Coordinates of C-alpha atoms in Angstrom, one line a residue:
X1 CA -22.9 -4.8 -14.4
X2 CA -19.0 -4.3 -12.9
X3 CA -16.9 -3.6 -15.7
X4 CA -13.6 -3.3 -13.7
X5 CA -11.9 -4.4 -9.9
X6 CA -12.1 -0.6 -8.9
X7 CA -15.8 -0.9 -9.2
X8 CA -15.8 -3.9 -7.1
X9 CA -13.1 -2.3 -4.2
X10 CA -14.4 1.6 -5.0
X11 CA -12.9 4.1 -1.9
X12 CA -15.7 4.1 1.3
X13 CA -17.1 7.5 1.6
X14 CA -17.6 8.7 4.9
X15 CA -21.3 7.9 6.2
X16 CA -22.3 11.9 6.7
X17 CA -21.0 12.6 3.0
X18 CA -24.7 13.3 1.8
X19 CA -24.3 15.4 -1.4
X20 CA -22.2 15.4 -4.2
X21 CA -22.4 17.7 -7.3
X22 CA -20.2 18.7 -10.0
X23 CA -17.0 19.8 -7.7
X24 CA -17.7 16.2 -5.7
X25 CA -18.8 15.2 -2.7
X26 CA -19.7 17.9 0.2
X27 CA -21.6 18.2 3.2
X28 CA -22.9 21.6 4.1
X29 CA -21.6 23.4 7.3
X30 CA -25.6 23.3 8.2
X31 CA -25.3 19.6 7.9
X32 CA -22.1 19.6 9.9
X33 CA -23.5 21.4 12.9
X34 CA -26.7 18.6 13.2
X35 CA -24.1 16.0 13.3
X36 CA -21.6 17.7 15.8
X37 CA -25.1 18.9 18.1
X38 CA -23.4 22.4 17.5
X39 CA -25.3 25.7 16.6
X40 CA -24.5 26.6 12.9
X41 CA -23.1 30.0 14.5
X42 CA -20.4 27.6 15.9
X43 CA -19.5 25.7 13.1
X44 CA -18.8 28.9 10.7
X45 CA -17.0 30.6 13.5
X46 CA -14.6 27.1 13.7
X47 CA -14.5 27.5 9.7
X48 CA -13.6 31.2 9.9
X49 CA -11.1 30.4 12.8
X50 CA -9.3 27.6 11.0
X51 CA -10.2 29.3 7.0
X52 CA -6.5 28.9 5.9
X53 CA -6.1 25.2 6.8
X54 CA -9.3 24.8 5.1
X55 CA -8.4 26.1 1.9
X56 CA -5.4 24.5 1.8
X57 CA -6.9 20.8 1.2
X58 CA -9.3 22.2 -1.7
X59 CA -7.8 21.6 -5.0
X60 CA -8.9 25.5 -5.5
X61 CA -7.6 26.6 -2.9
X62 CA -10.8 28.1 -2.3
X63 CA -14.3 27.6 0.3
X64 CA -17.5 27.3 -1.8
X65 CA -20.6 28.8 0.0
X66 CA -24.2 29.8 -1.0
X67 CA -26.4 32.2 1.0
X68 CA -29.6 30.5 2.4
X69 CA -32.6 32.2 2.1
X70 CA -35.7 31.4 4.8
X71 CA -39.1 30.8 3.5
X72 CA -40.5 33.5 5.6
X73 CA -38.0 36.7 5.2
X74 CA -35.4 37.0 7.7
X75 CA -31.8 37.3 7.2
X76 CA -29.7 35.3 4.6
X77 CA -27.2 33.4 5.9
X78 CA -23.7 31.6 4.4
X79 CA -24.0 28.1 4.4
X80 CA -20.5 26.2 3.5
X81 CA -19.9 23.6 1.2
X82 CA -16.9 21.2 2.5
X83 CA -15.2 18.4 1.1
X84 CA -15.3 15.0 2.8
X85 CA -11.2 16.3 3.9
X86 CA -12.8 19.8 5.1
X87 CA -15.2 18.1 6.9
X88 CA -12.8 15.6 8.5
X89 CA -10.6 18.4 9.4
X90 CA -13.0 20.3 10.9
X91 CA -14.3 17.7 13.1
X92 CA -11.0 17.3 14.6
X93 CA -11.1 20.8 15.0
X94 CA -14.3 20.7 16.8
X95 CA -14.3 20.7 20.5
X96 CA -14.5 16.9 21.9
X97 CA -18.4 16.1 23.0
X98 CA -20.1 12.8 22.3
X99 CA -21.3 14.0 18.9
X100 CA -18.3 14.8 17.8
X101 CA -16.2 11.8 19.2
X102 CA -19.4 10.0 17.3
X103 CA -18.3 11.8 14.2
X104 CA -14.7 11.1 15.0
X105 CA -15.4 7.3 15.2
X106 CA -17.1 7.0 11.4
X107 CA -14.4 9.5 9.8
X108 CA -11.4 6.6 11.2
X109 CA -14.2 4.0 9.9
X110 CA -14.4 5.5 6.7
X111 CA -10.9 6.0 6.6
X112 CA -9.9 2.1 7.2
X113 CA -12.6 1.2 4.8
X114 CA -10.9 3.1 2.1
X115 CA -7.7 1.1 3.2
X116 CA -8.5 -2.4 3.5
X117 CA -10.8 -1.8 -0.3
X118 CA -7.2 0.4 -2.0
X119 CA -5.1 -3.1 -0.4
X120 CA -7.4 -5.2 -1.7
X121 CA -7.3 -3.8 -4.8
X122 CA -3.5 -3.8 -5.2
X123 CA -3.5 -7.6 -3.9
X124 CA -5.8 -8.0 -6.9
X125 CA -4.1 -6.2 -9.4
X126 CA -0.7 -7.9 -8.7
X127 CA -2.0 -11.3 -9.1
X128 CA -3.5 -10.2 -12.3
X129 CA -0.4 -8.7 -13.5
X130 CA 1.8 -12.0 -12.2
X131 CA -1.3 -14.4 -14.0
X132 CA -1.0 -12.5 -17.1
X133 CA 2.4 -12.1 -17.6
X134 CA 4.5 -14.4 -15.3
X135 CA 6.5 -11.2 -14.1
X136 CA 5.8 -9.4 -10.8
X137 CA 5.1 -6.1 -11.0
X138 CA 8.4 -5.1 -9.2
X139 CA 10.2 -7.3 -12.3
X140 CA 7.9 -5.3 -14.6
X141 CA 8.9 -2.2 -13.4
X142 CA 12.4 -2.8 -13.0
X143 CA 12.9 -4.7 -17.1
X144 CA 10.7 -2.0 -18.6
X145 CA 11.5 1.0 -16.8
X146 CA 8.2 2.1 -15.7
X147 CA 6.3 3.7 -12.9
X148 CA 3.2 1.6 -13.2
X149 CA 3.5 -2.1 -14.0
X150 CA 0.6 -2.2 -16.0
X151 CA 2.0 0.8 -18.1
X152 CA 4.5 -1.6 -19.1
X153 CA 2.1 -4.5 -20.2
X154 CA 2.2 -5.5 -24.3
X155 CA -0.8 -5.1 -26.1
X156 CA -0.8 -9.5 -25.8
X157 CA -0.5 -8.7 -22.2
X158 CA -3.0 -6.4 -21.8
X159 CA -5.6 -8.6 -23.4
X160 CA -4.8 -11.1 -21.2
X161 CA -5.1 -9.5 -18.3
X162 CA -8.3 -8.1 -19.4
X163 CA -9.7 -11.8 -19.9
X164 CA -8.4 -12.3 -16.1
X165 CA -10.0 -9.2 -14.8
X166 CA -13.3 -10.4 -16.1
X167 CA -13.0 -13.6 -14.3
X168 CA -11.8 -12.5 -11.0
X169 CA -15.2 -9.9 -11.3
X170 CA -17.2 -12.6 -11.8
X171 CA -15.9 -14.7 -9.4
X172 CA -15.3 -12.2 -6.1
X173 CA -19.4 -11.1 -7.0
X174 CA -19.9 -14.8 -6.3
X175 CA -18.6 -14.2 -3.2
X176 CA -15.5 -17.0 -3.6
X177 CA -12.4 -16.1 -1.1
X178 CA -9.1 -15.1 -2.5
X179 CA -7.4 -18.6 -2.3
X180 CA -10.2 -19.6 -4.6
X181 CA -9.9 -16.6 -6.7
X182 CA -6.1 -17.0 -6.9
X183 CA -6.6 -20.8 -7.7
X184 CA -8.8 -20.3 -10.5
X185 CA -6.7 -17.7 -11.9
X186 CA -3.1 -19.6 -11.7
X187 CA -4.8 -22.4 -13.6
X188 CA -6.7 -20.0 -16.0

């Protein structure tokens, strides 16, 4: 069952981001290299080529990698763990070929995805705030010196916007447009 309108409008992941653990979501540079029709060898020597931008987007500042054993001897080898922002960067990084331009072409799909759902969202969000209190947020914002409108809601206000949340869920997972949506909630 949703519970909220960021459930509904949550950000799109790119297609290739398989895994996720405790630290998130990663592909592995192993991963990487099927996708780009590269040679492993080529994707760790872009990776150690490019390490410091790399870091820089991890909230660690720091490259995770585990050694990969083979099931019949042979030598280990690293196998890097990148965030969905490594992994775009490193694409872009990657010498154009038709995989890569392939790769290229779902990381700016993903990335509009994740726009049109975050503008959606705030579409939603100000309605409910406007339905709930008769202020914009802007006006919110502005009379009661806050950062985010709905930090400056009452606890009246904030119940109220709750009961509109819930109906806008249930009506957007009927599939209604948002003239019907924004009717229903004006009149609610």
């Amino acid at each position: 069952m949703i519970k909220s309108i960021e459930e509904l409008f949550p950000p799109v992941p790119a297609k290739f981001m398989k895994r996720s653990d405790k630290w998130g979501r990663y592909i592995t540079s192993q991963d990487l290299a099927e996708l780009l029709k590269l040679d492993h060898n080529s994707v760790k020597n872009i990776i150690g080529s490019n390490f410091n931008e790399l870091t820089e987007l991890s909230l660690t500042h720091s490259l995770r990698f585990n050694r990969r054993k083979y099931e019949h001897g042979g030598r280990p080898e690293n196998n890097y763990y990148l965030t969905e922002e490594q992994a775009f960067l490193l694409i872009m990084f990657s010498r154009p070929t038709k995989a890569s331009n392939k790769a290229k072409k779902l990381m700016v799909e993903a990335i509009q995805a994740t726009n049109r759902n975050f503008k959606s969202l705030c579409k939603y969000t100000s309605l409910l705030v406007y339905c709930a209190t008769g202020l914009t947020a802007q006006q919110i914002k502005k009379q009661r010196h806050v950062k985010v409108a709905l930090d400056g809601l009452t606890l009246k206000e904030q119940e109220r916007y709750k009961q509109l949340e819930n109906i806008a869920i249930g009506l957007v997972g009927l599939n209604k447009t948002w003239d019907e949506v924004k009717g229903v909630l004006l009149l609610a």
